[in-house]
mmCIF file of C-alpha atoms and ligand atoms in Angstrom:
data_model
loop_
_atom_site.group_PDB
_atom_site.id
_atom_site.type_symbol
_atom_site.label_atom_id
_atom_site.label_comp_id
_atom_site.label_asym_id
_atom_site.label_seq_id
_atom_site.Cartn_x
_atom_site.Cartn_y
_atom_site.Cartn_z
ATOM 1 C CA MET A 1 -11.553 -14.445 -23.343
ATOM 2 C CA SER A 2 -8.318 -13.129 -25.965
ATOM 3 C CA VAL A 3 -10.001 -10.976 -28.226
ATOM 4 C CA GLN A 4 -7.048 -10.048 -30.762
ATOM 5 C CA PHE A 5 -6.836 -6.353 -31.638
ATOM 6 C CA ARG A 6 -7.859 -6.664 -34.900
ATOM 7 C CA SER A 7 -7.619 -4.270 -37.985
ATOM 8 C CA ARG A 8 -10.576 -2.162 -38.628
ATOM 9 C CA GLN A 9 -11.250 -3.690 -41.944
ATOM 10 C CA ALA A 10 -11.623 -7.315 -40.345
ATOM 11 C CA ARG A 11 -14.269 -6.124 -38.365
ATOM 12 C CA ILE A 12 -15.898 -3.309 -39.747
ATOM 13 C CA ASP A 13 -19.076 -5.255 -40.592
ATOM 14 C CA THR A 14 -19.617 -6.724 -36.797
ATOM 15 C CA ALA A 15 -22.325 -5.748 -34.237
ATOM 16 C CA ALA A 16 -19.888 -5.836 -31.605
ATOM 17 C CA PHE A 17 -17.764 -3.265 -33.516
ATOM 18 C CA ASN A 18 -20.869 -0.727 -33.904
ATOM 19 C CA ALA A 19 -21.451 -1.072 -29.798
ATOM 20 C CA ALA A 20 -17.585 -0.651 -29.290
ATOM 21 C CA GLU A 21 -17.609 2.598 -31.256
ATOM 22 C CA ARG A 22 -20.696 4.190 -29.107
ATOM 23 C CA LEU A 23 -18.530 2.911 -25.790
ATOM 24 C CA ALA A 24 -15.234 4.340 -27.060
ATOM 25 C CA SER A 25 -17.050 7.841 -28.082
ATOM 26 C CA GLY A 26 -17.543 8.563 -24.087
ATOM 27 C CA SER A 27 -21.111 7.733 -24.387
ATOM 28 C CA THR A 28 -22.656 6.853 -20.729
ATOM 29 C CA CYS A 29 -22.770 3.315 -21.637
ATOM 30 C CA GLY A 30 -19.512 1.426 -20.433
ATOM 31 C CA PHE A 31 -16.256 3.418 -20.045
ATOM 32 C CA ALA A 32 -14.942 7.016 -20.997
ATOM 33 C CA VAL A 33 -12.183 7.513 -23.065
ATOM 34 C CA VAL A 34 -10.791 10.900 -22.211
ATOM 35 C CA PRO A 35 -8.230 12.564 -24.556
ATOM 36 C CA TRP A 36 -5.107 14.256 -22.811
ATOM 37 C CA ASN A 37 -4.563 17.593 -23.477
ATOM 38 C CA GLY A 38 -1.881 16.744 -26.372
ATOM 39 C CA PRO A 39 -0.989 14.989 -29.044
ATOM 40 C CA ILE A 40 -0.857 11.358 -27.468
ATOM 41 C CA GLY A 41 -2.907 9.457 -25.311
ATOM 42 C CA ALA A 42 -6.039 9.525 -23.333
ATOM 43 C CA GLU A 43 -7.313 8.110 -19.663
ATOM 44 C CA VAL A 44 -9.900 5.399 -19.415
ATOM 45 C CA ARG A 45 -12.709 6.066 -16.785
ATOM 46 C CA GLY A 46 -14.888 3.377 -15.483
ATOM 47 C CA LEU A 47 -13.529 0.431 -16.044
ATOM 48 C CA ASP A 48 -12.366 -2.488 -13.504
ATOM 49 C CA LEU A 49 -8.773 -3.963 -14.661
ATOM 50 C CA THR A 50 -9.256 -7.014 -12.133
ATOM 51 C CA GLN A 51 -12.290 -7.978 -13.914
ATOM 52 C CA PRO A 52 -12.346 -9.696 -17.480
ATOM 53 C CA LEU A 53 -13.429 -7.631 -20.263
ATOM 54 C CA SER A 54 -16.498 -8.072 -22.624
ATOM 55 C CA ALA A 55 -15.804 -8.448 -26.188
ATOM 56 C CA ALA A 56 -17.517 -4.969 -26.888
ATOM 57 C CA GLU A 57 -15.218 -3.421 -24.074
ATOM 58 C CA LEU A 58 -12.257 -5.385 -25.823
ATOM 59 C CA LEU A 59 -12.817 -4.070 -29.336
ATOM 60 C CA ALA A 60 -13.564 -0.329 -27.849
ATOM 61 C CA LEU A 61 -10.226 -0.509 -26.351
ATOM 62 C CA ALA A 62 -8.457 -1.881 -29.166
ATOM 63 C CA ASP A 63 -10.130 1.404 -31.085
ATOM 64 C CA ALA A 64 -9.368 3.600 -28.108
ATOM 65 C CA TRP A 65 -5.562 2.398 -28.380
ATOM 66 C CA SER A 66 -5.515 2.687 -32.178
ATOM 67 C CA GLU A 67 -6.591 6.536 -31.907
ATOM 68 C CA HIS A 68 -4.530 7.448 -28.683
ATOM 69 C CA LEU A 69 -1.635 5.119 -28.428
ATOM 70 C CA VAL A 70 -1.423 5.287 -24.818
ATOM 71 C CA LEU A 71 -4.108 4.434 -22.237
ATOM 72 C CA VAL A 72 -4.110 5.292 -18.613
ATOM 73 C CA PHE A 73 -6.316 3.764 -16.114
ATOM 74 C CA ARG A 74 -6.330 5.262 -12.712
ATOM 75 C CA ALA A 75 -6.283 3.936 -9.434
ATOM 76 C CA GLN A 76 -6.573 0.422 -9.918
ATOM 77 C CA SER A 77 -5.799 -2.544 -7.602
ATOM 78 C CA LEU A 78 -4.332 -5.475 -9.409
ATOM 79 C CA SER A 79 -2.332 -8.364 -8.254
ATOM 80 C CA ILE A 80 0.303 -9.651 -10.451
ATOM 81 C CA GLU A 81 -1.643 -12.032 -11.763
ATOM 82 C CA GLN A 82 -4.564 -9.645 -12.694
ATOM 83 C CA HIS A 83 -1.901 -7.370 -14.256
ATOM 84 C CA LEU A 84 -1.032 -10.020 -16.635
ATOM 85 C CA ALA A 85 -4.501 -11.215 -17.371
ATOM 86 C CA PHE A 86 -5.697 -7.973 -18.357
ATOM 87 C CA ALA A 87 -2.612 -7.598 -20.741
ATOM 88 C CA ALA A 88 -3.411 -11.000 -22.149
ATOM 89 C CA GLN A 89 -6.752 -10.047 -23.313
ATOM 90 C CA THR A 90 -4.827 -7.508 -25.806
ATOM 91 C CA GLY A 91 -2.342 -10.231 -27.101
ATOM 92 C CA GLU A 92 -0.179 -13.085 -26.300
ATOM 93 C CA ILE A 93 2.131 -12.074 -23.189
ATOM 94 C CA LEU A 94 5.619 -11.997 -23.893
ATOM 95 C CA GLU A 95 7.100 -14.116 -21.806
ATOM 96 C CA GLY A 96 10.824 -15.681 -20.837
ATOM 97 C CA ASN A 97 12.417 -12.582 -23.253
ATOM 98 C CA GLN A 98 12.868 -10.040 -19.855
ATOM 99 C CA THR A 99 16.304 -9.217 -19.489
ATOM 100 C CA SER A 100 15.587 -9.018 -15.355
ATOM 101 C CA ARG A 101 17.014 -11.602 -13.176
ATOM 102 C CA SER A 102 14.708 -10.476 -10.503
ATOM 103 C CA ALA A 103 13.376 -13.256 -8.367
ATOM 104 C CA LEU A 104 9.833 -11.734 -9.609
ATOM 105 C CA SER A 105 10.541 -12.137 -13.103
ATOM 106 C CA HIS A 106 11.597 -15.892 -12.436
ATOM 107 C CA GLN A 107 8.450 -16.394 -10.532
ATOM 108 C CA HIS A 108 6.312 -14.371 -13.213
ATOM 109 C CA LYS A 109 7.865 -15.247 -16.529
ATOM 110 C CA GLY A 110 5.798 -12.128 -18.351
ATOM 111 C CA ILE A 111 6.561 -9.846 -15.620
ATOM 112 C CA LEU A 112 9.656 -7.432 -15.306
ATOM 113 C CA GLU A 113 10.348 -4.898 -12.290
ATOM 114 C CA VAL A 114 11.449 -1.801 -13.287
ATOM 115 C CA SER A 115 12.321 -0.530 -9.832
ATOM 116 C CA THR A 116 14.825 1.172 -7.545
ATOM 117 C CA LEU A 117 15.042 -1.619 -5.072
ATOM 118 C CA THR A 118 16.147 -5.247 -4.542
ATOM 119 C CA SER A 119 13.600 -7.986 -3.846
ATOM 120 C CA ASP A 120 14.574 -6.978 -0.059
ATOM 121 C CA GLY A 121 13.956 -3.311 -0.189
ATOM 122 C CA GLN A 122 17.730 -2.225 -0.587
ATOM 123 C CA GLN A 123 18.386 0.511 -2.995
ATOM 124 C CA LYS A 124 19.480 -1.461 -6.031
ATOM 125 C CA ALA A 125 23.247 -0.953 -7.243
ATOM 126 C CA LYS A 126 22.770 -2.149 -10.894
ATOM 127 C CA GLY A 127 20.403 -0.829 -13.516
ATOM 128 C CA LEU A 128 18.804 2.178 -14.617
ATOM 129 C CA GLY A 129 18.173 3.441 -11.063
ATOM 130 C CA SER A 130 16.834 6.831 -10.913
ATOM 131 C CA ALA A 131 18.380 8.059 -14.209
ATOM 132 C CA GLU A 132 16.961 9.648 -16.570
ATOM 133 C CA ALA A 133 15.880 7.198 -19.561
ATOM 134 C CA PHE A 134 15.951 8.927 -22.988
ATOM 135 C CA TRP A 135 13.259 8.297 -25.825
ATOM 136 C CA HIS A 136 13.045 4.976 -27.058
ATOM 137 C CA THR A 137 11.043 1.754 -28.153
ATOM 138 C CA ASP A 138 11.108 -1.451 -25.842
ATOM 139 C CA MET A 139 13.457 -3.897 -26.799
ATOM 140 C CA SER A 140 13.729 -2.851 -30.392
ATOM 141 C CA TYR A 141 16.867 -4.757 -30.460
ATOM 142 C CA LYS A 142 15.127 -7.720 -31.023
ATOM 143 C CA SER A 143 13.842 -9.063 -34.271
ATOM 144 C CA VAL A 144 10.163 -9.038 -33.339
ATOM 145 C CA PRO A 145 9.768 -6.250 -31.170
ATOM 146 C CA PRO A 146 7.161 -6.053 -28.725
ATOM 147 C CA ALA A 147 3.343 -4.822 -29.272
ATOM 148 C CA GLY A 148 2.373 -3.251 -26.452
ATOM 149 C CA SER A 149 3.899 -2.645 -23.072
ATOM 150 C CA PHE A 150 1.718 -2.403 -19.491
ATOM 151 C CA LEU A 151 3.517 -0.648 -16.831
ATOM 152 C CA TYR A 152 1.479 -0.574 -13.340
ATOM 153 C CA ALA A 153 3.080 1.696 -10.919
ATOM 154 C CA ARG A 154 3.271 -0.190 -7.516
ATOM 155 C CA SER A 155 5.004 3.170 -5.445
ATOM 156 C CA VAL A 156 5.895 6.154 -6.823
ATOM 157 C CA PRO A 157 8.376 9.221 -6.289
ATOM 158 C CA SER A 158 6.528 12.519 -5.150
ATOM 159 C CA THR A 159 8.162 14.236 -7.500
ATOM 160 C CA GLY A 160 10.014 13.217 -10.766
ATOM 161 C CA GLY A 161 9.731 9.682 -12.770
ATOM 162 C CA ASP A 162 7.417 10.911 -14.978
ATOM 163 C CA THR A 163 6.930 9.087 -18.127
ATOM 164 C CA CYS A 164 6.587 10.972 -21.253
ATOM 165 C CA PHE A 165 5.241 9.586 -24.639
ATOM 166 C CA ALA A 166 5.868 10.683 -28.099
ATOM 167 C CA ASN A 167 3.687 10.123 -31.451
ATOM 168 C CA MET A 168 5.685 8.615 -33.853
ATOM 169 C CA TYR A 169 2.567 8.527 -36.694
ATOM 170 C CA LEU A 170 2.726 12.580 -35.832
ATOM 171 C CA ALA A 171 6.349 12.401 -36.711
ATOM 172 C CA PHE A 172 6.630 11.049 -39.315
ATOM 173 C CA GLU A 173 4.047 13.297 -40.899
ATOM 174 C CA ALA A 174 6.097 16.454 -39.985
ATOM 175 C CA LEU A 175 9.282 15.289 -41.399
ATOM 176 C CA PRO A 176 10.582 17.705 -43.378
ATOM 177 C CA SER A 177 10.807 16.812 -46.919
ATOM 178 C CA GLU A 178 14.679 16.382 -47.597
ATOM 179 C CA LEU A 179 14.245 14.403 -44.291
ATOM 180 C CA ALA A 180 11.669 12.121 -45.450
ATOM 181 C CA GLU A 181 13.060 11.600 -48.954
ATOM 182 C CA ALA A 182 16.649 10.845 -47.162
ATOM 183 C CA ILE A 183 15.246 7.920 -45.317
ATOM 184 C CA VAL A 184 12.721 6.108 -48.273
ATOM 185 C CA GLY A 185 13.588 2.523 -47.987
ATOM 186 C CA ARG A 186 16.391 2.897 -45.283
ATOM 187 C CA VAL A 187 16.711 0.622 -42.038
ATOM 188 C CA ALA A 188 18.978 1.457 -39.164
ATOM 189 C CA VAL A 189 20.254 -1.117 -37.074
ATOM 190 C CA HIS A 190 19.404 -1.405 -33.460
ATOM 191 C CA ASP A 191 21.669 -2.185 -30.742
ATOM 192 C CA GLU A 192 21.497 -5.408 -29.101
ATOM 193 C CA SER A 193 24.971 -5.052 -27.199
ATOM 194 C CA ARG A 194 23.956 -2.627 -24.717
ATOM 195 C CA ASN A 195 20.936 -2.744 -22.017
ATOM 196 C CA SER A 196 18.957 0.550 -21.391
ATOM 197 C CA ALA A 197 21.413 1.779 -19.058
ATOM 198 C CA GLY A 198 24.308 1.682 -21.459
ATOM 199 C CA ARG A 199 26.192 -1.473 -19.748
ATOM 200 C CA MET A 200 27.355 -4.364 -22.161
ATOM 201 C CA ARG A 201 25.051 -7.469 -22.053
ATOM 202 C CA PRO A 202 26.977 -10.732 -21.217
ATOM 203 C CA GLY A 203 28.601 -11.919 -24.407
ATOM 204 C CA TYR A 204 29.380 -9.165 -26.426
ATOM 205 C CA ALA A 205 32.470 -7.264 -27.295
ATOM 206 C CA ASP A 206 32.293 -3.220 -26.317
ATOM 207 C CA GLU A 207 32.308 -2.416 -29.889
ATOM 208 C CA ARG A 208 32.346 1.813 -30.087
ATOM 209 C CA ASP A 209 32.163 1.982 -34.043
ATOM 210 C CA PRO A 210 28.516 2.465 -34.613
ATOM 211 C CA SER A 211 29.063 1.076 -38.340
ATOM 212 C CA LYS A 212 29.610 -2.510 -36.483
ATOM 213 C CA THR A 213 26.635 -2.420 -34.005
ATOM 214 C CA PRO A 214 25.211 -5.930 -33.748
ATOM 215 C CA GLY A 215 21.514 -5.956 -33.828
ATOM 216 C CA PRO A 216 18.916 -6.195 -36.197
ATOM 217 C CA ARG A 217 18.049 -3.991 -38.917
ATOM 218 C CA HIS A 218 14.343 -2.432 -39.011
ATOM 219 C CA PRO A 219 12.878 -0.125 -41.354
ATOM 220 C CA LEU A 220 13.150 3.596 -39.922
ATOM 221 C CA VAL A 221 9.275 4.245 -41.294
ATOM 222 C CA ARG A 222 7.311 1.166 -40.132
ATOM 223 C CA THR A 223 3.669 0.333 -41.201
ATOM 224 C CA HIS A 224 1.290 -0.678 -38.345
ATOM 225 C CA PRO A 225 -0.180 -3.985 -38.646
ATOM 226 C CA VAL A 226 -3.485 -2.990 -36.957
ATOM 227 C CA THR A 227 -4.026 1.065 -38.159
ATOM 228 C CA GLY A 228 -1.740 0.791 -41.548
ATOM 229 C CA ARG A 229 -0.429 4.072 -40.647
ATOM 230 C CA LYS A 230 3.212 4.782 -41.384
ATOM 231 C CA ALA A 231 5.220 6.018 -38.034
ATOM 232 C CA LEU A 232 8.816 6.819 -37.588
ATOM 233 C CA PHE A 233 10.536 3.589 -35.637
ATOM 234 C CA LEU A 234 14.116 4.523 -34.419
ATOM 235 C CA GLY A 235 14.973 2.667 -31.186
ATOM 236 C CA ARG A 236 17.122 4.118 -29.388
ATOM 237 C CA ARG A 237 19.846 6.593 -30.573
ATOM 238 C CA PRO A 238 23.103 5.501 -29.273
ATOM 239 C CA TYR A 239 25.454 3.041 -31.667
ATOM 240 C CA SER A 240 22.527 3.028 -34.220
ATOM 241 C CA PHE A 241 23.619 2.998 -37.579
ATOM 242 C CA ILE A 242 21.975 3.307 -41.024
ATOM 243 C CA PRO A 243 23.747 0.899 -43.228
ATOM 244 C CA GLY A 244 24.558 2.010 -46.894
ATOM 245 C CA LEU A 245 25.533 5.274 -45.334
ATOM 246 C CA SER A 246 29.153 6.564 -44.342
ATOM 247 C CA SER A 247 29.546 6.794 -40.626
ATOM 248 C CA ALA A 248 29.448 10.823 -40.560
ATOM 249 C CA GLN A 249 26.061 10.382 -42.840
ATOM 250 C CA SER A 250 24.695 8.248 -41.000
ATOM 251 C CA GLU A 251 25.430 9.952 -37.556
ATOM 252 C CA ASP A 252 24.077 13.342 -39.390
ATOM 253 C CA LEU A 253 20.935 11.788 -40.793
ATOM 254 C CA LEU A 254 20.210 10.152 -37.298
ATOM 255 C CA ASP A 255 20.965 13.176 -35.350
ATOM 256 C CA GLN A 256 18.327 15.331 -37.721
ATOM 257 C CA LEU A 257 15.912 12.496 -37.135
ATOM 258 C CA TRP A 258 16.313 12.591 -33.390
ATOM 259 C CA ALA A 259 16.031 16.287 -33.024
ATOM 260 C CA HIS A 260 12.952 15.867 -34.916
ATOM 261 C CA VAL A 261 11.318 13.387 -32.884
ATOM 262 C CA ALA A 262 12.111 14.604 -29.573
ATOM 263 C CA ARG A 263 10.191 18.093 -30.260
ATOM 264 C CA GLU A 264 7.561 18.947 -27.505
ATOM 265 C CA GLU A 265 4.921 19.195 -30.069
ATOM 266 C CA PHE A 266 4.746 15.321 -30.390
ATOM 267 C CA ALA A 267 4.851 14.453 -26.675
ATOM 268 C CA HIS A 268 2.860 14.614 -23.718
ATOM 269 C CA CYS A 269 4.162 13.845 -19.911
ATOM 270 C CA HIS A 270 2.281 11.354 -17.485
ATOM 271 C CA LYS A 271 2.573 11.912 -13.876
ATOM 272 C CA TRP A 272 2.529 8.846 -11.921
ATOM 273 C CA ALA A 273 0.503 7.779 -9.260
ATOM 274 C CA VAL A 274 0.322 4.481 -7.050
ATOM 275 C CA GLY A 275 -2.226 2.047 -8.872
ATOM 276 C CA ASP A 276 -1.860 3.698 -12.519
ATOM 277 C CA MET A 277 -1.989 1.070 -15.375
ATOM 278 C CA VAL A 278 -0.357 2.772 -18.654
ATOM 279 C CA MET A 279 -0.576 0.468 -21.539
ATOM 280 C CA TRP A 280 0.936 2.225 -24.270
ATOM 281 C CA ASP A 281 1.865 1.024 -28.267
ATOM 282 C CA ASN A 282 5.421 0.160 -28.728
ATOM 283 C CA ARG A 283 5.032 0.505 -32.705
ATOM 284 C CA SER A 284 3.859 3.855 -32.831
ATOM 285 C CA ALA A 285 5.013 5.703 -29.780
ATOM 286 C CA MET A 286 8.442 5.967 -27.702
ATOM 287 C CA HIS A 287 8.701 7.252 -24.828
ATOM 288 C CA ARG A 288 11.399 8.544 -22.101
ATOM 289 C CA ARG A 289 11.591 8.887 -18.209
ATOM 290 C CA ASP A 290 12.654 11.706 -16.275
ATOM 291 C CA SER A 291 15.132 11.018 -13.442
ATOM 292 C CA PHE A 292 14.019 11.284 -10.041
ATOM 293 C CA ASP A 293 15.677 11.792 -6.407
ATOM 294 C CA PRO A 294 17.737 8.659 -5.953
ATOM 295 C CA SER A 295 17.002 8.222 -2.553
ATOM 296 C CA LEU A 296 13.202 7.618 -3.395
ATOM 297 C CA PRO A 297 11.779 4.070 -4.142
ATOM 298 C CA ARG A 298 9.874 3.872 -7.912
ATOM 299 C CA VAL A 299 8.737 0.294 -8.150
ATOM 300 C CA MET A 300 6.799 -0.309 -11.615
ATOM 301 C CA HIS A 301 6.129 -3.960 -13.138
ATOM 302 C CA ARG A 302 6.030 -4.277 -16.732
ATOM 303 C CA THR A 303 4.451 -6.436 -18.836
ATOM 304 C CA GLN A 304 4.329 -6.898 -22.670
ATOM 305 C CA THR A 305 2.650 -8.257 -25.367
ATOM 306 C CA VAL A 306 4.044 -10.200 -28.441
ATOM 307 C CA GLY A 307 4.803 -8.005 -31.641
ATOM 308 C CA THR A 308 5.167 -8.504 -35.232
ATOM 309 C CA GLN A 309 8.518 -8.061 -37.285
ATOM 310 C CA PRO A 310 8.495 -4.565 -38.195
ATOM 311 C CA VAL A 311 7.879 -3.844 -41.859
HETATM 312 C C1 SIN B 1 10.553 2.035 -19.724
HETATM 313 O O1 SIN B 1 11.601 2.560 -20.207
HETATM 314 O O2 SIN B 1 10.169 0.717 -20.089
HETATM 315 C C2 SIN B 1 10.200 2.375 -18.019
HETATM 316 C C3 SIN B 1 9.526 3.598 -17.903
HETATM 317 C C4 SIN B 1 9.248 4.145 -16.792
HETATM 318 O O3 SIN B 1 10.167 3.528 -15.976
HETATM 319 O O4 SIN B 1 8.544 5.127 -16.606
#
């Protein structure tokens, strides 16, 4: 069954919602939601993601996701089909929009391999590899960025490669007043010409002037379509630009915003184990990844659900 993760108001009076509230509050029936020791994230215990979830479980999960933004399910043993089936219960799978050219992505249109290995087990020469990935929102260079990302760990290094998540509601609410005022009504251009490793995508010129960056314009503050809360929405730092400002003003304002969101008080890091499924809300959380030893394999599968245009 596909249950949309709808607004709280839309389902406020349903019996299932009340049952879901009890489940989500960590009581003994159903699953438990154990918050991480930080400003974002929770571990969900007691769910086997190979099995279809009931409507009450899905509603409880939607509430837990709205509250914690990042949910981890440990020790799952999922086929690719089960991974996709789990995500499909929370929204429409984003298909054919993945940038990977791997054989796996060709075979399973909704799956992207975030991997250091090629399909024949060799270390990859291209891609992000084992490098650090700085704070970002997945695919914000699209006019309709994904709602959720579902990353499943198949092989992880013993050290390094942790993924950290930052709560963009809290980052918005904690903005100093002069910064908050400076971004009222403003948008940023999200660079569509370079990939996450900074390489040019096919068909784009190597434009170095951020004021000429190609890509969609998204509001710097977006209102979450489910929770109604406001969150900072920055995308990626490189080649970002705020139209209506001079290059120097744009760089300065963006530097201040990025310094603000990178503060540790908004973030929590996840140390991966094989079998972890982590689903994060791409509309209200940013993430970054630590580097790791390039000789160690790290193989993750990601699927995403269709989002809405940020407003
Ligand atoms: C990503 O940035 O989407 C991947 C994060 C990770 O590899 O942990």
